[in-house]
Coordinates of C-alpha atoms in Angstrom, one line a residue:
X1 CA 136.7 147.1 126.1
X2 CA 139.5 144.9 124.8
X3 CA 137.8 141.8 126.3
X4 CA 134.5 142.9 124.8
X5 CA 135.9 143.2 121.3
X6 CA 137.8 140.0 121.6
X7 CA 134.6 138.1 122.6
X8 CA 132.8 139.7 119.7
X9 CA 135.4 138.4 117.3
X10 CA 135.4 134.9 118.9
X11 CA 131.6 134.9 118.8
X12 CA 131.6 135.6 115.1
X13 CA 133.7 132.5 114.5
X14 CA 131.6 130.1 116.5
X15 CA 128.5 131.9 115.3
X16 CA 129.4 131.1 111.7
X17 CA 129.4 127.4 112.6
X18 CA 125.9 127.7 114.2
X19 CA 124.8 129.6 111.0
X20 CA 125.9 126.6 108.8
X21 CA 124.0 124.2 111.0
X22 CA 121.0 126.5 111.0
X23 CA 121.1 126.8 107.2
X24 CA 120.6 123.0 107.0
X25 CA 117.5 123.2 109.2
X26 CA 116.2 126.2 107.2
X27 CA 116.7 124.5 103.8
X28 CA 114.8 121.3 104.9
X29 CA 112.0 123.2 106.7
X30 CA 111.5 125.6 103.8
X31 CA 111.3 123.0 101.1
X32 CA 109.9 119.9 102.9
X33 CA 108.2 121.5 105.9
X34 CA 110.0 119.1 108.2
X35 CA 112.1 119.8 111.3
X36 CA 115.1 117.5 110.6
X37 CA 116.5 116.4 114.0
X38 CA 119.0 114.2 112.3
X39 CA 120.9 117.3 111.3
X40 CA 123.0 117.1 114.5
X41 CA 123.9 113.4 113.7
X42 CA 125.0 114.4 110.2
X43 CA 127.1 117.2 111.7
X44 CA 128.8 114.7 114.0
X45 CA 129.3 112.2 111.2
X46 CA 131.0 114.8 109.0
X47 CA 133.5 115.5 111.7
X48 CA 134.3 111.8 112.2
X49 CA 134.6 111.0 108.5
X50 CA 137.1 113.8 108.1
X51 CA 138.9 112.5 111.2
X52 CA 139.1 109.1 109.7
X53 CA 140.3 110.3 106.3
X54 CA 143.2 112.2 108.0
X55 CA 144.1 109.7 110.7
X56 CA 143.6 106.4 108.8
X57 CA 144.3 107.4 105.2
X58 CA 146.6 110.3 105.8
X59 CA 144.7 112.7 103.5
X60 CA 145.4 116.4 103.8
X61 CA 142.8 118.5 105.6
X62 CA 141.2 120.0 102.5
X63 CA 140.9 116.6 100.7
X64 CA 139.5 115.0 103.9
X65 CA 136.9 117.8 104.2
X66 CA 135.8 117.3 100.6
X67 CA 135.4 113.6 101.0
X68 CA 133.4 114.1 104.2
X69 CA 131.1 116.7 102.7
X70 CA 130.4 114.5 99.6
X71 CA 129.7 111.3 101.7
X72 CA 127.4 113.1 104.2
X73 CA 125.6 114.8 101.4
X74 CA 124.9 111.4 99.8
X75 CA 123.7 110.2 103.2
X76 CA 121.3 113.2 103.3
X77 CA 119.9 112.2 100.0
X78 CA 119.4 108.6 101.1
X79 CA 117.8 109.8 104.4
X80 CA 115.0 111.6 102.5
X81 CA 114.5 108.8 100.0
X82 CA 114.4 105.8 102.4
X83 CA 113.1 107.1 105.7
X84 CA 111.0 110.1 104.9
X85 CA 109.5 109.9 101.5
X86 CA 107.4 106.8 102.4
X87 CA 105.8 108.9 105.1
X88 CA 104.5 111.6 102.8
X89 CA 100.8 111.9 103.6
X90 CA 101.2 110.5 107.1
X91 CA 100.5 112.6 110.2
X92 CA 103.0 115.5 110.3
X93 CA 104.7 114.2 113.5
X94 CA 105.7 110.9 111.9
X95 CA 108.5 112.3 109.7
X96 CA 109.7 114.3 112.7
X97 CA 110.0 111.1 114.8
X98 CA 111.6 109.3 111.9
X99 CA 114.5 111.8 111.9
X100 CA 114.9 111.2 115.6
X101 CA 115.1 107.5 115.0
X102 CA 117.7 108.0 112.3
X103 CA 119.6 110.2 114.7
X104 CA 119.6 107.4 117.3
X105 CA 120.9 104.9 114.7
X106 CA 123.7 107.2 113.5
X107 CA 124.8 108.2 117.0
X108 CA 125.0 104.6 118.2
X109 CA 126.8 103.5 114.9
X110 CA 129.4 106.2 115.5
X111 CA 130.0 104.8 119.0
X112 CA 130.5 101.3 117.6
X113 CA 132.9 102.4 114.8
X114 CA 134.9 105.1 116.6
X115 CA 134.2 104.3 120.3
X116 CA 132.3 106.5 122.8
X117 CA 135.4 108.3 123.9
X118 CA 136.6 111.7 122.6
X119 CA 139.2 111.5 119.9
X120 CA 141.9 114.2 119.2
X121 CA 141.4 115.8 115.8
X122 CA 144.6 115.2 113.9
X123 CA 144.6 118.4 111.8
X124 CA 145.5 121.4 113.9
X125 CA 146.1 125.0 112.7
X126 CA 148.9 127.1 114.1
X127 CA 148.3 129.0 117.3
X128 CA 149.0 132.4 115.6
X129 CA 147.1 135.2 117.3
X130 CA 146.3 138.5 115.5
X131 CA 145.7 141.7 117.4
X132 CA 143.3 144.4 116.3
X133 CA 144.2 147.2 118.7
X134 CA 144.2 145.4 122.0
X135 CA 141.6 142.9 120.9
X136 CA 142.7 139.6 119.6
X137 CA 141.6 136.7 117.3
X138 CA 143.3 133.4 116.5
X139 CA 144.1 132.0 113.1
X140 CA 141.7 129.1 113.8
X141 CA 138.9 131.6 114.4
X142 CA 139.7 133.4 111.1
X143 CA 139.8 130.1 109.1
X144 CA 136.5 129.0 110.6
X145 CA 134.8 132.3 109.9
X146 CA 136.3 132.5 106.3
X147 CA 135.2 129.0 105.3
X148 CA 131.8 129.4 106.9
X149 CA 131.2 132.7 105.2
X150 CA 132.4 131.3 101.9
X151 CA 130.0 128.3 102.2
X152 CA 127.2 130.7 103.0
X153 CA 127.9 132.9 100.0
X154 CA 128.2 129.9 97.7
X155 CA 124.8 128.6 98.9
X156 CA 123.2 132.0 98.4
X157 CA 124.5 132.3 94.9
X158 CA 123.4 128.7 94.1
X159 CA 119.9 129.4 95.3
X160 CA 119.6 132.8 93.7
X161 CA 121.2 132.2 90.2
X162 CA 120.9 128.6 89.3
X163 CA 117.9 126.8 87.8
X164 CA 117.9 124.2 90.6
X165 CA 118.2 127.0 93.2
X166 CA 115.2 128.8 91.8
X167 CA 113.3 125.5 91.7
X168 CA 114.1 125.0 95.4
X169 CA 112.8 128.5 96.2
X170 CA 109.6 127.9 94.1
X171 CA 109.0 124.6 96.0
X172 CA 109.5 126.4 99.3
X173 CA 107.0 129.1 98.4
X174 CA 104.3 126.9 97.0
X175 CA 104.9 123.2 96.5
X176 CA 101.6 122.5 94.6
X177 CA 102.1 125.4 92.2
X178 CA 105.7 124.4 91.6
X179 CA 104.6 120.9 90.7
X180 CA 102.0 122.3 88.3
X181 CA 104.8 124.2 86.5
X182 CA 106.7 120.9 86.0
X183 CA 109.1 121.1 88.9
X184 CA 109.9 117.7 90.4
X185 CA 109.1 118.6 94.0
X186 CA 110.2 115.2 95.3
X187 CA 113.6 115.7 93.7
X188 CA 113.8 119.2 95.3
X189 CA 113.1 117.7 98.7
X190 CA 115.9 115.3 98.2
X191 CA 118.3 118.0 97.0
X192 CA 117.4 120.0 100.1
X193 CA 118.3 117.1 102.4
X194 CA 121.6 116.6 100.4
X195 CA 122.6 120.2 100.8
X196 CA 121.7 120.1 104.5
X197 CA 123.9 117.1 104.9
X198 CA 126.8 118.9 103.2
X199 CA 126.4 122.0 105.4
X200 CA 126.2 119.7 108.5
X201 CA 129.4 117.9 107.5
X202 CA 131.3 121.2 106.9
X203 CA 130.1 122.7 110.2
X204 CA 131.2 119.5 112.0
X205 CA 134.7 119.7 110.6
X206 CA 135.0 123.4 111.6
X207 CA 133.9 122.6 115.1
X208 CA 136.5 119.8 115.3
X209 CA 139.1 122.3 114.2
X210 CA 137.9 124.8 116.8
X211 CA 137.9 122.3 119.8
X212 CA 140.5 119.9 118.4
X213 CA 138.4 116.9 119.3
X214 CA 135.5 114.8 118.0
X215 CA 133.1 112.5 120.0
X216 CA 129.9 110.7 119.1
X217 CA 127.7 112.8 121.4
X218 CA 128.7 116.1 119.9
X219 CA 125.8 116.2 117.4
X220 CA 123.1 116.7 120.0
X221 CA 124.3 120.0 121.7
X222 CA 125.5 121.6 118.5
X223 CA 122.4 120.4 116.7
X224 CA 120.3 122.2 119.3
X225 CA 122.4 125.3 119.0
X226 CA 122.0 125.4 115.2
X227 CA 118.3 124.8 115.6
X228 CA 118.1 127.7 118.1
X229 CA 120.0 129.9 115.7
X230 CA 117.5 129.0 112.9
X231 CA 114.6 130.0 115.1
X232 CA 116.2 133.3 116.1
X233 CA 116.6 134.3 112.5
X234 CA 113.5 132.7 111.1
X235 CA 113.3 129.0 110.5
X236 CA 112.4 129.3 106.8
X237 CA 114.8 132.2 106.1
X238 CA 118.3 131.6 104.7
X239 CA 119.5 135.1 105.6
X240 CA 117.8 134.7 109.0
X241 CA 119.7 131.5 109.7
X242 CA 123.0 133.4 109.2
X243 CA 122.0 136.3 111.3
X244 CA 120.6 134.0 114.0
X245 CA 123.8 132.0 114.1
X246 CA 126.1 135.0 114.4
X247 CA 123.9 136.6 117.1
X248 CA 123.8 133.3 119.1
X249 CA 127.6 133.0 118.9
X250 CA 128.2 136.5 120.0
X251 CA 125.6 136.2 122.8
X252 CA 127.2 133.0 124.1
X253 CA 130.8 134.3 124.2
X254 CA 129.7 137.5 125.9
X255 CA 127.7 135.5 128.5
X256 CA 130.6 133.2 129.0
X257 CA 133.0 136.2 129.6
X258 CA 130.8 138.3 131.8
X259 CA 128.3 136.0 133.5
X260 CA 130.1 132.6 133.6
X261 CA 130.6 129.7 131.2
X262 CA 128.0 127.5 133.1
X263 CA 125.3 130.0 132.2
X264 CA 126.0 130.6 128.5
X265 CA 123.5 127.9 127.4
X266 CA 120.8 129.1 129.8
X267 CA 121.1 132.6 128.5
X268 CA 121.0 131.4 124.9
X269 CA 117.7 129.4 125.4
X270 CA 116.2 132.2 127.5
X271 CA 116.8 134.6 124.6
X272 CA 115.3 132.1 122.2
X273 CA 112.1 131.9 124.4
X274 CA 111.9 135.7 124.5
X275 CA 112.3 135.9 120.8
X276 CA 109.5 133.4 120.2
X277 CA 107.2 135.5 122.4
X278 CA 108.2 138.9 120.8
X279 CA 108.6 137.8 117.2
X280 CA 107.5 134.2 116.7
X281 CA 108.6 134.1 113.0
X282 CA 112.2 135.1 114.0
X283 CA 114.1 138.2 113.1
X284 CA 113.9 137.7 109.3
X285 CA 111.2 135.0 109.1
X286 CA 108.9 135.5 106.1
X287 CA 106.4 132.7 106.8
X288 CA 104.5 131.7 109.9
X289 CA 105.8 128.6 111.7
X290 CA 102.3 127.9 112.9
X291 CA 101.0 127.6 109.3
X292 CA 101.0 123.9 108.4
X293 CA 99.8 122.3 105.3
X294 CA 102.0 121.8 102.2
X295 CA 105.7 122.5 102.2
X296 CA 106.3 126.2 102.4
X297 CA 102.8 127.2 103.3
X298 CA 102.4 130.9 102.9
X299 CA 102.0 133.3 105.8
X300 CA 98.7 132.7 107.5
X301 CA 97.6 130.2 104.8
X302 CA 96.3 127.8 107.3
X303 CA 95.6 128.9 110.9
X304 CA 96.0 125.5 112.4
X305 CA 96.8 125.4 116.1
X306 CA 98.3 122.0 116.5
X307 CA 100.6 119.6 114.8
X308 CA 98.0 116.9 115.3
X309 CA 95.1 118.8 113.8
X310 CA 97.0 119.2 110.5
X311 CA 96.6 115.6 109.8
X312 CA 93.2 115.0 111.3
X313 CA 91.7 114.4 107.9
X314 CA 94.1 111.6 107.3
X315 CA 93.1 109.9 110.6
X316 CA 89.3 110.0 110.3
X317 CA 89.1 106.5 108.9
X318 CA 91.2 105.1 111.7
X319 CA 89.4 104.1 114.9
X320 CA 91.3 104.7 118.1
X321 CA 91.4 101.8 120.6
X322 CA 91.5 102.8 124.3
X323 CA 90.5 101.6 127.8
X324 CA 87.9 103.2 130.0
X325 CA 89.1 104.4 133.4
X326 CA 88.1 101.2 135.1
X327 CA 90.1 99.2 132.5
X328 CA 93.3 100.6 134.0
X329 CA 92.2 99.3 137.4
X330 CA 91.7 95.8 135.9
X331 CA 95.1 95.9 134.2
X332 CA 96.7 97.2 137.4
X333 CA 95.3 94.3 139.4
X334 CA 96.6 91.8 136.9
X335 CA 100.1 93.4 137.1
X336 CA 100.0 93.3 140.9
X337 CA 100.2 89.5 140.8
X338 CA 103.5 89.5 138.9
X339 CA 105.8 89.6 142.0
X340 CA 103.9 86.6 143.4
X341 CA 105.0 84.4 140.5
X342 CA 108.2 86.1 139.4
X343 CA 111.1 86.7 141.8
X344 CA 113.7 88.1 139.4
X345 CA 114.8 91.5 140.8
X346 CA 116.1 92.6 137.4
X347 CA 112.8 91.9 135.6
X348 CA 110.7 93.6 138.4
X349 CA 113.0 96.6 138.2
X350 CA 112.6 96.9 134.5
X351 CA 108.8 96.7 134.9
X352 CA 108.9 99.5 137.5
X353 CA 110.6 101.8 135.1
X354 CA 108.0 100.7 132.5
X355 CA 105.2 101.9 134.8
X356 CA 106.9 105.2 135.5
X357 CA 107.5 106.0 131.8
X358 CA 103.9 104.9 131.0
X359 CA 102.7 107.6 133.4
X360 CA 105.1 110.1 132.0
X361 CA 104.1 109.4 128.4
X362 CA 100.4 109.9 129.4
X363 CA 101.3 113.2 131.0
X364 CA 103.0 114.3 127.7
X365 CA 100.1 113.0 125.6
X366 CA 97.6 115.1 127.6
X367 CA 99.3 118.3 126.5
X368 CA 100.6 117.2 123.1
X369 CA 97.6 115.2 122.0
X370 CA 94.5 116.3 123.8
X371 CA 95.3 120.1 123.8
X372 CA 97.6 120.1 120.7
X373 CA 100.7 121.8 122.1
X374 CA 103.5 119.5 121.2
X375 CA 105.8 119.2 124.3
X376 CA 109.5 118.8 123.6
X377 CA 110.5 119.8 127.1
X378 CA 108.5 117.5 129.4
X379 CA 111.7 116.2 131.1
X380 CA 111.9 119.5 133.0
X381 CA 108.6 118.7 134.8
X382 CA 109.8 115.2 135.4
X383 CA 112.9 116.6 137.0
X384 CA 111.1 119.0 139.2
X385 CA 109.2 116.1 140.8
X386 CA 112.3 114.0 141.2
X387 CA 114.3 116.9 142.8
X388 CA 111.4 117.8 145.1
X389 CA 111.5 114.3 146.5
X390 CA 115.3 114.1 146.7
X391 CA 115.6 117.4 148.5
X392 CA 112.7 116.8 151.0
X393 CA 113.3 113.1 151.6
X394 CA 117.1 113.0 152.3
X395 CA 117.9 116.1 154.4
X396 CA 114.5 116.5 156.1
X397 CA 113.4 112.9 156.3
X398 CA 109.8 113.5 155.3
X399 CA 107.6 110.6 154.5
X400 CA 106.6 109.6 151.0
X401 CA 103.1 110.9 151.6
X402 CA 104.4 114.4 152.1
X403 CA 107.2 114.4 149.5
X404 CA 105.1 113.0 146.7
X405 CA 102.3 115.5 147.5
X406 CA 104.8 118.4 147.4
X407 CA 106.3 117.0 144.2
X408 CA 102.8 116.9 142.5
X409 CA 101.8 120.4 143.7
X410 CA 105.1 122.0 142.9
X411 CA 105.4 120.5 139.4
X412 CA 101.8 121.5 138.6
X413 CA 102.7 125.1 139.7
X414 CA 105.9 125.1 137.6
X415 CA 104.0 123.7 134.6
X416 CA 101.4 126.4 134.8
X417 CA 104.0 129.2 135.1
X418 CA 105.9 127.7 132.2
X419 CA 102.7 127.5 130.1
X420 CA 101.8 131.2 130.6
X421 CA 104.2 132.5 127.9
X422 CA 103.1 129.6 125.6
X423 CA 99.5 130.9 125.6
X424 CA 100.5 133.4 122.9
X425 CA 102.1 130.7 120.7
X426 CA 100.6 128.1 118.4
X427 CA 101.8 125.2 116.3
X428 CA 105.5 124.9 115.7
X429 CA 106.3 128.0 117.8
X430 CA 104.6 126.6 120.9
X431 CA 106.4 123.3 120.5
X432 CA 109.7 125.1 120.1
X433 CA 108.8 127.2 123.2
X434 CA 108.5 123.9 125.2
X435 CA 111.9 122.9 123.9
X436 CA 113.4 126.1 125.3
X437 CA 111.7 125.6 128.6
X438 CA 112.9 122.0 128.8
X439 CA 116.5 123.0 128.1
X440 CA 116.3 125.8 130.6
X441 CA 115.0 123.4 133.2
X442 CA 117.9 121.0 132.6
X443 CA 120.4 123.8 132.9
X444 CA 118.9 124.9 136.2
X445 CA 119.3 121.4 137.6
X446 CA 122.9 121.4 136.4
X447 CA 124.0 124.8 137.6
X448 CA 121.9 125.6 140.8
X449 CA 124.5 123.8 142.8
X450 CA 123.4 125.1 146.2
X451 CA 120.0 123.3 145.8
X452 CA 120.4 120.5 143.3
X453 CA 124.1 119.8 144.0
X454 CA 124.8 120.3 140.3
X455 CA 126.4 117.4 138.4
X456 CA 127.0 115.5 141.6
X457 CA 123.2 115.1 142.1
X458 CA 121.4 114.0 145.3
X459 CA 122.5 110.6 146.5
X460 CA 121.3 108.1 149.0
X461 CA 117.6 109.0 148.9
X462 CA 115.9 106.9 151.7
X463 CA 113.4 104.2 151.0
X464 CA 109.8 105.5 150.8
X465 CA 107.7 105.3 154.0
X466 CA 103.9 105.9 153.8
X467 CA 102.4 107.3 157.0
X468 CA 98.9 106.8 155.6
X469 CA 99.6 103.0 155.7
X470 CA 100.8 103.2 159.3
X471 CA 104.4 103.9 158.5
X472 CA 104.8 101.1 156.0
X473 CA 108.4 101.0 154.6
X474 CA 108.9 100.0 151.0
X475 CA 112.5 98.7 150.8
X476 CA 112.6 95.6 148.6
X477 CA 112.1 95.7 144.9
X478 CA 108.8 93.9 145.1
X479 CA 107.5 96.4 147.6
X480 CA 108.6 99.3 145.4
X481 CA 106.9 97.5 142.5
X482 CA 103.5 97.6 144.3
X483 CA 104.0 101.2 145.5
X484 CA 104.8 102.5 142.0
X485 CA 102.1 100.4 140.3
X486 CA 99.5 101.7 142.8
X487 CA 100.4 105.4 142.3
X488 CA 100.7 104.9 138.5
X489 CA 97.3 103.3 138.2
X490 CA 95.7 106.1 140.3
X491 CA 97.3 108.7 138.0
X492 CA 96.2 106.9 134.8
X493 CA 92.6 106.6 136.1
X494 CA 92.5 110.3 136.9
X495 CA 93.9 111.3 133.5
X496 CA 91.4 109.1 131.7
X497 CA 88.5 110.4 133.7
X498 CA 89.5 114.0 132.8
X499 CA 90.0 113.3 129.1
X500 CA 86.6 111.4 128.9
X501 CA 84.8 114.2 130.7
X502 CA 83.4 117.5 129.2
X503 CA 86.7 119.1 130.0
X504 CA 88.4 116.6 127.7
X505 CA 86.0 117.5 124.9
X506 CA 86.9 121.2 125.4
X507 CA 90.6 120.3 125.1
X508 CA 90.0 118.5 121.9
X509 CA 88.0 121.5 120.5
X510 CA 90.9 123.8 121.3
X511 CA 93.3 121.3 119.6
X512 CA 91.2 121.3 116.4
X513 CA 90.7 125.0 116.1
X514 CA 91.7 127.4 118.9
X515 CA 90.2 130.4 117.3
X516 CA 86.8 128.7 116.8
X517 CA 86.8 127.6 120.4
X518 CA 87.6 131.1 121.6
X519 CA 84.9 132.6 119.4
X520 CA 82.3 130.2 120.8
X521 CA 83.0 131.7 124.3
X522 CA 85.2 129.0 125.8
X523 CA 87.9 130.3 128.2
X524 CA 90.7 128.8 126.1
X525 CA 93.6 130.1 128.2
X526 CA 92.1 128.8 131.4
X527 CA 91.6 125.3 129.9
X528 CA 95.1 125.2 128.5
X529 CA 96.6 126.1 131.9
X530 CA 94.4 123.4 133.5
X531 CA 95.8 120.9 131.1
X532 CA 99.4 121.9 131.9
X533 CA 98.6 121.8 135.7
X534 CA 97.3 118.2 135.4
X535 CA 100.0 117.1 133.0
X536 CA 102.6 118.7 135.3
X537 CA 101.1 116.9 138.4
X538 CA 101.3 113.6 136.6
X539 CA 104.9 114.2 135.5
X540 CA 105.8 115.3 139.0
X541 CA 104.4 112.1 140.4
X542 CA 106.4 110.1 137.9
X543 CA 109.5 112.1 138.8
X544 CA 109.0 111.5 142.5
X545 CA 108.5 107.8 142.1
X546 CA 111.6 107.7 139.8
X547 CA 113.7 109.3 142.6
X548 CA 112.6 106.8 145.2
X549 CA 113.3 103.9 142.8
X550 CA 116.7 105.2 141.7
X551 CA 117.6 106.6 145.1
X552 CA 119.7 109.1 143.1
X553 CA 118.7 112.2 141.3
X554 CA 121.1 113.9 138.8
X555 CA 120.7 116.2 135.8
X556 CA 121.5 113.7 133.1
X557 CA 118.2 112.0 133.7
X558 CA 116.3 115.1 132.5
X559 CA 118.0 116.1 129.2
X560 CA 116.3 117.0 126.0
X561 CA 116.9 113.5 124.9
X562 CA 114.6 112.3 127.7
X563 CA 111.9 114.8 126.5
X564 CA 112.2 113.5 123.0
X565 CA 112.0 109.9 124.1
X566 CA 108.8 110.5 126.1
X567 CA 107.3 112.5 123.2
X568 CA 108.1 109.5 121.0
X569 CA 106.3 107.2 123.4
X570 CA 103.2 109.5 123.4
X571 CA 103.1 109.8 119.6
X572 CA 103.9 106.1 118.9
X573 CA 100.9 105.1 121.0
X574 CA 98.6 107.6 119.3
X575 CA 98.5 111.3 120.4
X576 CA 95.7 111.9 122.8
X577 CA 95.2 108.2 123.3
X578 CA 96.2 107.5 127.0
X579 CA 96.0 103.8 126.6
X580 CA 98.3 103.9 123.6
X581 CA 100.7 106.3 125.4
X582 CA 100.8 104.0 128.5
X583 CA 101.4 100.9 126.4
X584 CA 104.0 102.6 124.2
X585 CA 105.7 104.2 127.2
X586 CA 105.8 100.9 129.1
X587 CA 107.1 98.9 126.0
X588 CA 109.8 101.5 124.9
X589 CA 111.0 101.8 128.5
X590 CA 111.6 98.1 129.0
X591 CA 112.6 97.3 125.4
X592 CA 116.3 98.4 125.7
X593 CA 116.6 96.3 128.8
X594 CA 115.4 93.2 127.0
X595 CA 117.7 94.0 124.1
X596 CA 120.7 94.3 126.5
X597 CA 122.0 91.0 125.2
X598 CA 122.7 92.7 121.9
X599 CA 125.1 95.0 123.8
X600 CA 126.0 98.1 121.8
X601 CA 123.7 97.1 118.9
X602 CA 120.5 97.5 121.1
X603 CA 119.9 101.2 120.4
X604 CA 120.3 100.6 116.7
X605 CA 117.7 97.8 116.9
X606 CA 115.6 100.2 118.9
X607 CA 115.8 102.9 116.2
X608 CA 115.0 100.4 113.5
X609 CA 112.0 99.2 115.3
X610 CA 110.8 102.7 115.8
X611 CA 111.2 103.4 112.0
X612 CA 109.3 100.2 111.2
X613 CA 106.5 101.2 113.6
X614 CA 106.2 104.6 112.0
X615 CA 106.1 103.1 108.6
X616 CA 103.4 100.6 109.5
X617 CA 101.3 102.8 111.8
X618 CA 102.2 106.4 111.4
X619 CA 99.1 107.6 113.2
X620 CA 100.1 105.6 116.3
X621 CA 99.8 101.9 117.3
X622 CA 96.4 102.3 118.9
X623 CA 95.3 105.3 116.9
X624 CA 95.1 109.0 117.7
X625 CA 92.1 110.1 119.8

């Protein structure tokens, strides 16, 4: 009982931090109807600015925290003004990807300024421990909970009793009506981003106090936890964000104490997925997450089933450019001549990865674009294929024919099973369900040590041998180039044949209006499961080829960052446009390699190029289909 009470108290402290991060997500989503994935980067930046104010300028903790909060709040204002406001009226996914690009720029800038290594936070509180009966809580826990609670109360009072707060609430409830009443809704959006930045900075400082360290990669895991907390409570609900954060914190600490620390994240995201299934709006959510349209669309105001469909009216004048199935064969034949004239192993290796990610981007575009279920967890399917090859090829010595076939079939099965709970979800909630599935997949790869070997991964995967070609062995880079190119072209041709067939037309009908498709007698669930099966098969093939090329499979290749990168590829090419997805996937996979001469600046350039592409062609480089 003492351990249980102690974990509850500790969970309330870390849960208060999650609540502050969740409040930032809720504010922005409520007012601007945008999921701001730069929130984690602002959280990290707040911790580092406070660190610098203390370590470099010798400011006291409170003054350093105040400076950090002000600076990050200003950055939040600039983020909305420079990177997001120009995308008003663009397809809904464009601002979402814009926040991802900004997050990449901020994270890489932090590594340049403060180094990629963890830094000890210079302001430590005393190690005093207080006992409540036999349960205990530390002074650090109390300070974190007190400051977090005070910030939450202050925000609640601000929103409830000030004119600006009431204007924010009015904008969240109905942006168009608020504008007619004279409220400057653009200014309200900017204020929401500023407040979210301030909350992110404060939560980053509290986490730095809790763990006594700061590092540039801290924004991603804590940003995901805050996002999960917002979803648990209700993404557009301020009280829900607080409740969700506290529940997530308590659930994590209890799981860590009674199940094991390695499973705490898996339990948290499993609970998130169950919550989405049972109560898609969250515990205290007052608006539907699958209702798109204007900021703060009312419950059920627009029964749109996909993030792509919400912007279809903006895309009708844009003609998509894409290749027929035989066009991929022609392009493949042209690429097959490259090793005959180019002998650089480095360039051929970069092109191989480009082919693999082209196929992976197409597999994501099939679900995200053709069917309209935005996939933010596709790296899990990619990983299943890679691990299937790694496990079967090394210990059992099976040929590539057998391992790739198993990888394709197994990943298709896993994708179908993963899609079953998503059948009840639409719009944002379905996308967030895929995020939970992707994170659960990564944690399985990381913790199922008896099968995946955990963080060590599977090493020394043998070179592929194809029995169908008389036992031909593909050992050199050029040979693997032709092997990968051949399988990728086959996968692209099959995908294009499907999307151009009557099946593809049914998928697009489901994307545009699932209810209408169902009312017309179409077996909607069956077609969605078929889409996930084909998408999973393509992702499994890409993962298997990736394992053979790398000769190593480890969990860090299949994180949520990989899922987001692949989704970026699919969207940038044009959702549902397989030619665009393949071109974008190929280009974005090899671009960092060709920017390697810029050293640590290459990811910043990458992020800036992504922002520029979204600004110029928000509907995709080759147009959505």
